[in-house]
Tab-separated table of C-alpha atoms in Angstrom:
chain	number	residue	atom	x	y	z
A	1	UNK	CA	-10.170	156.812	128.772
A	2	UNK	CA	-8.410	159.997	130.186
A	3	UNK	CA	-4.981	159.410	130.904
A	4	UNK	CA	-3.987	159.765	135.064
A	5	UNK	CA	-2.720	162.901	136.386
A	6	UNK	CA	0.423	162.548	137.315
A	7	UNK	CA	2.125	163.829	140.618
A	8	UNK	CA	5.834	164.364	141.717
A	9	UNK	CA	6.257	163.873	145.106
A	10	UNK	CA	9.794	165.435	146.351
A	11	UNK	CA	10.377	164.491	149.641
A	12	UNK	CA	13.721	162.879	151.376
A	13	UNK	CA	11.967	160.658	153.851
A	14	UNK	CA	11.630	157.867	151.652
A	15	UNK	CA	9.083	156.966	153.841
A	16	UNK	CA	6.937	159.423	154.015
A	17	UNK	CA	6.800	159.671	150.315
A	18	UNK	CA	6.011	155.973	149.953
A	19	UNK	CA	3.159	156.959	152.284
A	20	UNK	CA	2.280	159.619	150.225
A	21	UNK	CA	2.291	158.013	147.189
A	22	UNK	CA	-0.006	154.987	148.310
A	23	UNK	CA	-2.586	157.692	149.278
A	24	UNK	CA	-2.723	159.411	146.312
A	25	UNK	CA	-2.394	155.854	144.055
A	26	UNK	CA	-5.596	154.655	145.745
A	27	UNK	CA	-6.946	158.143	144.071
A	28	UNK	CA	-6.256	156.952	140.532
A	29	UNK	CA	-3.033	159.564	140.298
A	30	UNK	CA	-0.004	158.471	138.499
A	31	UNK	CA	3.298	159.566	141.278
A	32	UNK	CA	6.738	159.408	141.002
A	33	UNK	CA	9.007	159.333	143.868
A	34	UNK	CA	12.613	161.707	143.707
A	35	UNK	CA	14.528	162.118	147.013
A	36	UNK	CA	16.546	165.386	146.179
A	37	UNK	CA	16.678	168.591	144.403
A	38	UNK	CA	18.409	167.399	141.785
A	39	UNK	CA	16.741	164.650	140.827
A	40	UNK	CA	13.336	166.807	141.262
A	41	UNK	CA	14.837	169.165	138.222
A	42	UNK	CA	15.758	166.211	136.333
A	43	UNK	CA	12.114	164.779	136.989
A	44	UNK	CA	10.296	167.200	136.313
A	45	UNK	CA	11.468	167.869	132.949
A	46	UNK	CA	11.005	164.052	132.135
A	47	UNK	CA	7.545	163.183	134.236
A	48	UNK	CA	5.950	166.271	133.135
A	49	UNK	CA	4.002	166.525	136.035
A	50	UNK	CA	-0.107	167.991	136.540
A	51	UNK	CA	1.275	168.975	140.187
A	52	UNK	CA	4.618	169.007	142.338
A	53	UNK	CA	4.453	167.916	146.271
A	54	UNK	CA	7.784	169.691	147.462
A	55	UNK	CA	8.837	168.648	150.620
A	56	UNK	CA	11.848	172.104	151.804
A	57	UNK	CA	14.079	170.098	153.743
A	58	UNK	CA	15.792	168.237	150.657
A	59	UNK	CA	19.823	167.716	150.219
A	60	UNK	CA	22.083	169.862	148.055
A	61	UNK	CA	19.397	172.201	146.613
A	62	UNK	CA	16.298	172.998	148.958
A	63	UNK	CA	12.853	173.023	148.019
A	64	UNK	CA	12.982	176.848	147.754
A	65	UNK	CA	15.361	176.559	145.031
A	66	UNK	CA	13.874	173.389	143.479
A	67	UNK	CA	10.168	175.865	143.226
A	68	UNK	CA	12.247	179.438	141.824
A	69	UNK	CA	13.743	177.345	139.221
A	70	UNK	CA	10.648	175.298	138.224
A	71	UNK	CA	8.718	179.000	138.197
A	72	UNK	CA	11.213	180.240	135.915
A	73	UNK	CA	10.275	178.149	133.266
A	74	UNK	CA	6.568	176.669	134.160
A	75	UNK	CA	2.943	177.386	136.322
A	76	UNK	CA	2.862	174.332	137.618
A	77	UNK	CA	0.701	173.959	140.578
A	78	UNK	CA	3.428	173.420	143.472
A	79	UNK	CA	2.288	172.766	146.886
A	80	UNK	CA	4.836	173.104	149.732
A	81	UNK	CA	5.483	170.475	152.603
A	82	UNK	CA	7.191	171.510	155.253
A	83	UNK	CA	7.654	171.256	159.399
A	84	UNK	CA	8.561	174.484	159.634
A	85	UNK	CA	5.345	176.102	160.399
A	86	UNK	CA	6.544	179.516	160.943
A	87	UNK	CA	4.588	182.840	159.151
A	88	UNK	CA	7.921	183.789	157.629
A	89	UNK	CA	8.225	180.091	155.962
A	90	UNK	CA	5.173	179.863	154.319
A	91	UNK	CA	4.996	183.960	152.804
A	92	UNK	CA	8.444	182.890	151.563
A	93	UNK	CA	7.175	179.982	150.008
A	94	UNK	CA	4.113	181.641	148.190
A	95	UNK	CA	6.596	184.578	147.328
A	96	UNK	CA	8.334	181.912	145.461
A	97	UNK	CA	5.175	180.855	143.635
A	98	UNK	CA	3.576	177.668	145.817
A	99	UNK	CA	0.053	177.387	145.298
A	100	UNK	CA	-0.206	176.006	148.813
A	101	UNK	CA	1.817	175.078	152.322
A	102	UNK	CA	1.013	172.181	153.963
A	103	UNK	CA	2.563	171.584	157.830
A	104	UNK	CA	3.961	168.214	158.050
A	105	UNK	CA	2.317	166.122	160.093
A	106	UNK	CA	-0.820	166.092	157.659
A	107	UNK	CA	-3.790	164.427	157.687
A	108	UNK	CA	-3.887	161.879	154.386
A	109	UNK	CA	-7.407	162.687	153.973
A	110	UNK	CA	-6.354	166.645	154.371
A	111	UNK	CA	-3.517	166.131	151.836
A	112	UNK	CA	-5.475	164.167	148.915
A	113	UNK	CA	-8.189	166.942	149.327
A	114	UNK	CA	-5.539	169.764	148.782
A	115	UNK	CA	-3.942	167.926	145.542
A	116	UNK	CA	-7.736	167.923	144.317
A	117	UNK	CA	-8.511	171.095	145.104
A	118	UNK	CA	-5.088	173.000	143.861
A	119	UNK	CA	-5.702	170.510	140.795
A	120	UNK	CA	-9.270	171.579	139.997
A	121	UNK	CA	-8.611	175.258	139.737
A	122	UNK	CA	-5.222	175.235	137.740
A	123	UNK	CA	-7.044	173.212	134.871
A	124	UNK	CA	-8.844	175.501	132.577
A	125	UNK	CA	-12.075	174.455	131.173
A	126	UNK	CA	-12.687	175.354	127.160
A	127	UNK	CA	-14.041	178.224	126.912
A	128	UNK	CA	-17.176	178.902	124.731
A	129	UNK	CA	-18.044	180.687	121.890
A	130	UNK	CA	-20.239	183.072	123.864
A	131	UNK	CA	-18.452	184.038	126.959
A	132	UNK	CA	-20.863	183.077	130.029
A	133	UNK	CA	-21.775	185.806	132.255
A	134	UNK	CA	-20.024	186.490	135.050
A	135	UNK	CA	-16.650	184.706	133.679
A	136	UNK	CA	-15.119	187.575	131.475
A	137	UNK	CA	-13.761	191.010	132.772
A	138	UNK	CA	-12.386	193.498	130.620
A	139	UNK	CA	-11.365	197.019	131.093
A	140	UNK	CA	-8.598	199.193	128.670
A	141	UNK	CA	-6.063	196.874	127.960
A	142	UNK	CA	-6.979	194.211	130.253
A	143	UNK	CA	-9.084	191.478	129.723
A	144	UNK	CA	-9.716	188.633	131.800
A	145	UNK	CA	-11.120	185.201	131.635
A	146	UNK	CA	-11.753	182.754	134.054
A	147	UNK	CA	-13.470	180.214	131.610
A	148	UNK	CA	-10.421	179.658	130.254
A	149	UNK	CA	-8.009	181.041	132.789
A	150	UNK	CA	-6.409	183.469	130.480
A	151	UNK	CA	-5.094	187.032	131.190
A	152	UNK	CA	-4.627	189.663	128.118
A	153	UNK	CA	-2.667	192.684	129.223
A	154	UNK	CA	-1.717	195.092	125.952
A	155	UNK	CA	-2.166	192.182	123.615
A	156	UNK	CA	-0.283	189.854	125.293
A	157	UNK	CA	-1.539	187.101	127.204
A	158	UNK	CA	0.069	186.914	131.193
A	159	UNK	CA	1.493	183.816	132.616
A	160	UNK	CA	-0.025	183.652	135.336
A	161	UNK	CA	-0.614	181.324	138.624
A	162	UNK	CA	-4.702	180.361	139.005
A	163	UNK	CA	-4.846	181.812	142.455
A	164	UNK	CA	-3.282	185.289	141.569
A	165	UNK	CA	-5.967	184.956	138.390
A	166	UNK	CA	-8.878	184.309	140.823
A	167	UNK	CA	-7.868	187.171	142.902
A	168	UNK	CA	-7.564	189.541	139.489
A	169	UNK	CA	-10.618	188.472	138.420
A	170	UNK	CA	-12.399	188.960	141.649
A	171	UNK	CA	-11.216	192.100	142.308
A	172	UNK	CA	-12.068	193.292	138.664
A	173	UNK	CA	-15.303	191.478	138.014
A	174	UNK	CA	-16.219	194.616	141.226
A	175	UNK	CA	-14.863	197.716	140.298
A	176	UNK	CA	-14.486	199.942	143.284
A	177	UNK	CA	-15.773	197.606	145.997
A	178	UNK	CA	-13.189	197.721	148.883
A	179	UNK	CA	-12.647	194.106	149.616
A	180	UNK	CA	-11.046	193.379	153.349
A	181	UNK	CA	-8.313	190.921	153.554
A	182	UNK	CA	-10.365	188.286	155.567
A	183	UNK	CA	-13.091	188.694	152.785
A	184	UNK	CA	-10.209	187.679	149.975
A	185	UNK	CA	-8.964	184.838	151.681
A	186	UNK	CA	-12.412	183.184	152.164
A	187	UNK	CA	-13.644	184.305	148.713
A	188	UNK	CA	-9.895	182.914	146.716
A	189	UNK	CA	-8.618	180.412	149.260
A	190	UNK	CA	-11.883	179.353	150.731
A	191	UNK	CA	-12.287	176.519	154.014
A	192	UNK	CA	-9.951	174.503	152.777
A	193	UNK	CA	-7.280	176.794	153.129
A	194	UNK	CA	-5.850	177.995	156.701
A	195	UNK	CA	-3.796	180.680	156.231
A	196	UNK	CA	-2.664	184.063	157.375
A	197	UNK	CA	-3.989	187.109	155.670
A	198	UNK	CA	-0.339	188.419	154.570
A	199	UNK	CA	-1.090	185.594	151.692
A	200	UNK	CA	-3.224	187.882	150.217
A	201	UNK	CA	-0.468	190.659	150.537
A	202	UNK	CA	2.105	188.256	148.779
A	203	UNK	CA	-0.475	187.639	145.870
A	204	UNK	CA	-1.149	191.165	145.268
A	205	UNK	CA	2.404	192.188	144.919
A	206	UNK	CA	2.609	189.485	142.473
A	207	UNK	CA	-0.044	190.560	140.573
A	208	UNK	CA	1.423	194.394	140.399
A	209	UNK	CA	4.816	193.355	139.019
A	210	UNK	CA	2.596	191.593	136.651
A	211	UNK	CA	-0.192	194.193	135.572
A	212	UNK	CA	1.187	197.772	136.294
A	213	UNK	CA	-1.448	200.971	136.911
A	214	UNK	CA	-3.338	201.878	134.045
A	215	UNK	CA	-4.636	205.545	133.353
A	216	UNK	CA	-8.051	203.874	133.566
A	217	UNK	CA	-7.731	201.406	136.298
A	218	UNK	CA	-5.456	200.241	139.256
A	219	UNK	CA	-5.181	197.490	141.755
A	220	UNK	CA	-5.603	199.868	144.521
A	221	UNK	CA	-4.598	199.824	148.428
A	222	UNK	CA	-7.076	201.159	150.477
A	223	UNK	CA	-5.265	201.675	154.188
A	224	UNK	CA	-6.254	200.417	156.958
A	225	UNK	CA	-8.805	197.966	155.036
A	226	UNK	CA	-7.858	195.808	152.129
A	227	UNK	CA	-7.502	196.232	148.313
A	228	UNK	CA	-9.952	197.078	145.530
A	229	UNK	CA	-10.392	197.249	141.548
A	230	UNK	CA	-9.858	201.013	140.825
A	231	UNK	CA	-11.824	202.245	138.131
A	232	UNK	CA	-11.728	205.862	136.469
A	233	UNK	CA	-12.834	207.646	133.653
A	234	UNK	CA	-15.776	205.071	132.942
């Protein structure tokens, strides 16, 4: 039998995180409760956790701090809680490296669905021998697969979050299509996701300090519009 997932819920109200946990326990997921920033280091080093729900408001170090440490070292699907619901929050957040912001007060329903869905596209699948079509990208020193949710850039593979691979891939797997960013977040983030389309701006700035231009190929801004895949010299 597969083992549970296991979640870290990081949340001061005591409460609320007993609430939390009860939801997600009746889901078959394995939580552990930590009520500061401190202990949330400490935990997640020891719990090894599938996913992190990180409520900002915490004593001694914030949640902000608690996800730029965690990113240092680990991918980690994070996803935010806050009830500060403000644009400026939640692109901080994501510049950070949250998968996701959630507003407190959430639905439980709403909640359990995010943990799935966050959950379901950070696992990788195996890949197989023959690459399916339509999951592999590659271009001159860039190769990218979402079977297996890898990124090779010069020979080395890319640490890399799965929504900033999604976008990559995306973008890639349509060389030269301009993409708007309304048409990114419903393609990457989807229904369940109600966000504001500077996400996508956040993502793709995180993807160029990642993967630089290439002579053959950019991630390009086209003004006005969006972003596309910039091929030349094919």
């Amino acid at each position: 039998m597969a083992s549970k997932q296991r979640i870290l819920i990081v949340d001061d109200d005591n409460n609320i995180a007993e609430l939390i946990s009860l939801y997600l326990t009746k889901e078959c997921f394995n939580t552990m409760i930590v009520n500061d920033g401190e202990e949330a280091l400490q935990a997640f080093s020891s719990f090894a956790p599938n996913l992190i729900l990180l409520d900002l408001m915490l004593p001694g170090i914030d949640g902000y701090q608690v996800c730029r440490e965690i990113r240092q070292k680990s991918n980690v699907p994070i996803i935010m809680l806050s009830a500060k619901g403000e644009i400026f929050d939640k692109v901080l957040g994501l510049e950070l490296g949250a998968d996701d912001y959630i507003i407190k007060p959430f639905d439980s329903k709403e909640l359990v669905a995010r943990v799935k869905a966050v959950l379901r596209r950070y696992q990788p699948t195996v890949a197989p021998a023959c690459q399916p079509a339509g999951k592999y990208v590659e271009y001159p020193d860039l190769a990218i697969n979402l079977a297996n949710y890898s990124v090779m850039y010069y020979g080395n593979q890319i640490d890399m979050p799965p929504k900033e691979l999604e976008l990559l891939y995306f973008l890639a797997s349509s060389p030269n299509q301009v993409f708007t960013r309304e048409q990114l977040l419903d393609h990457i983030w989807g229904y369940e996701y109600i966000g504001d389309t500077r996400t996508v701006d956040v993502h793709i700035k995180r993807l160029r300090e990642k993967i630089k231009d290439h002579p053959s190929w950019s991630i390009s801004t086209v003004w006005g519009i969006g972003y596309k895949f910039e091929v030349r010299n094919r």
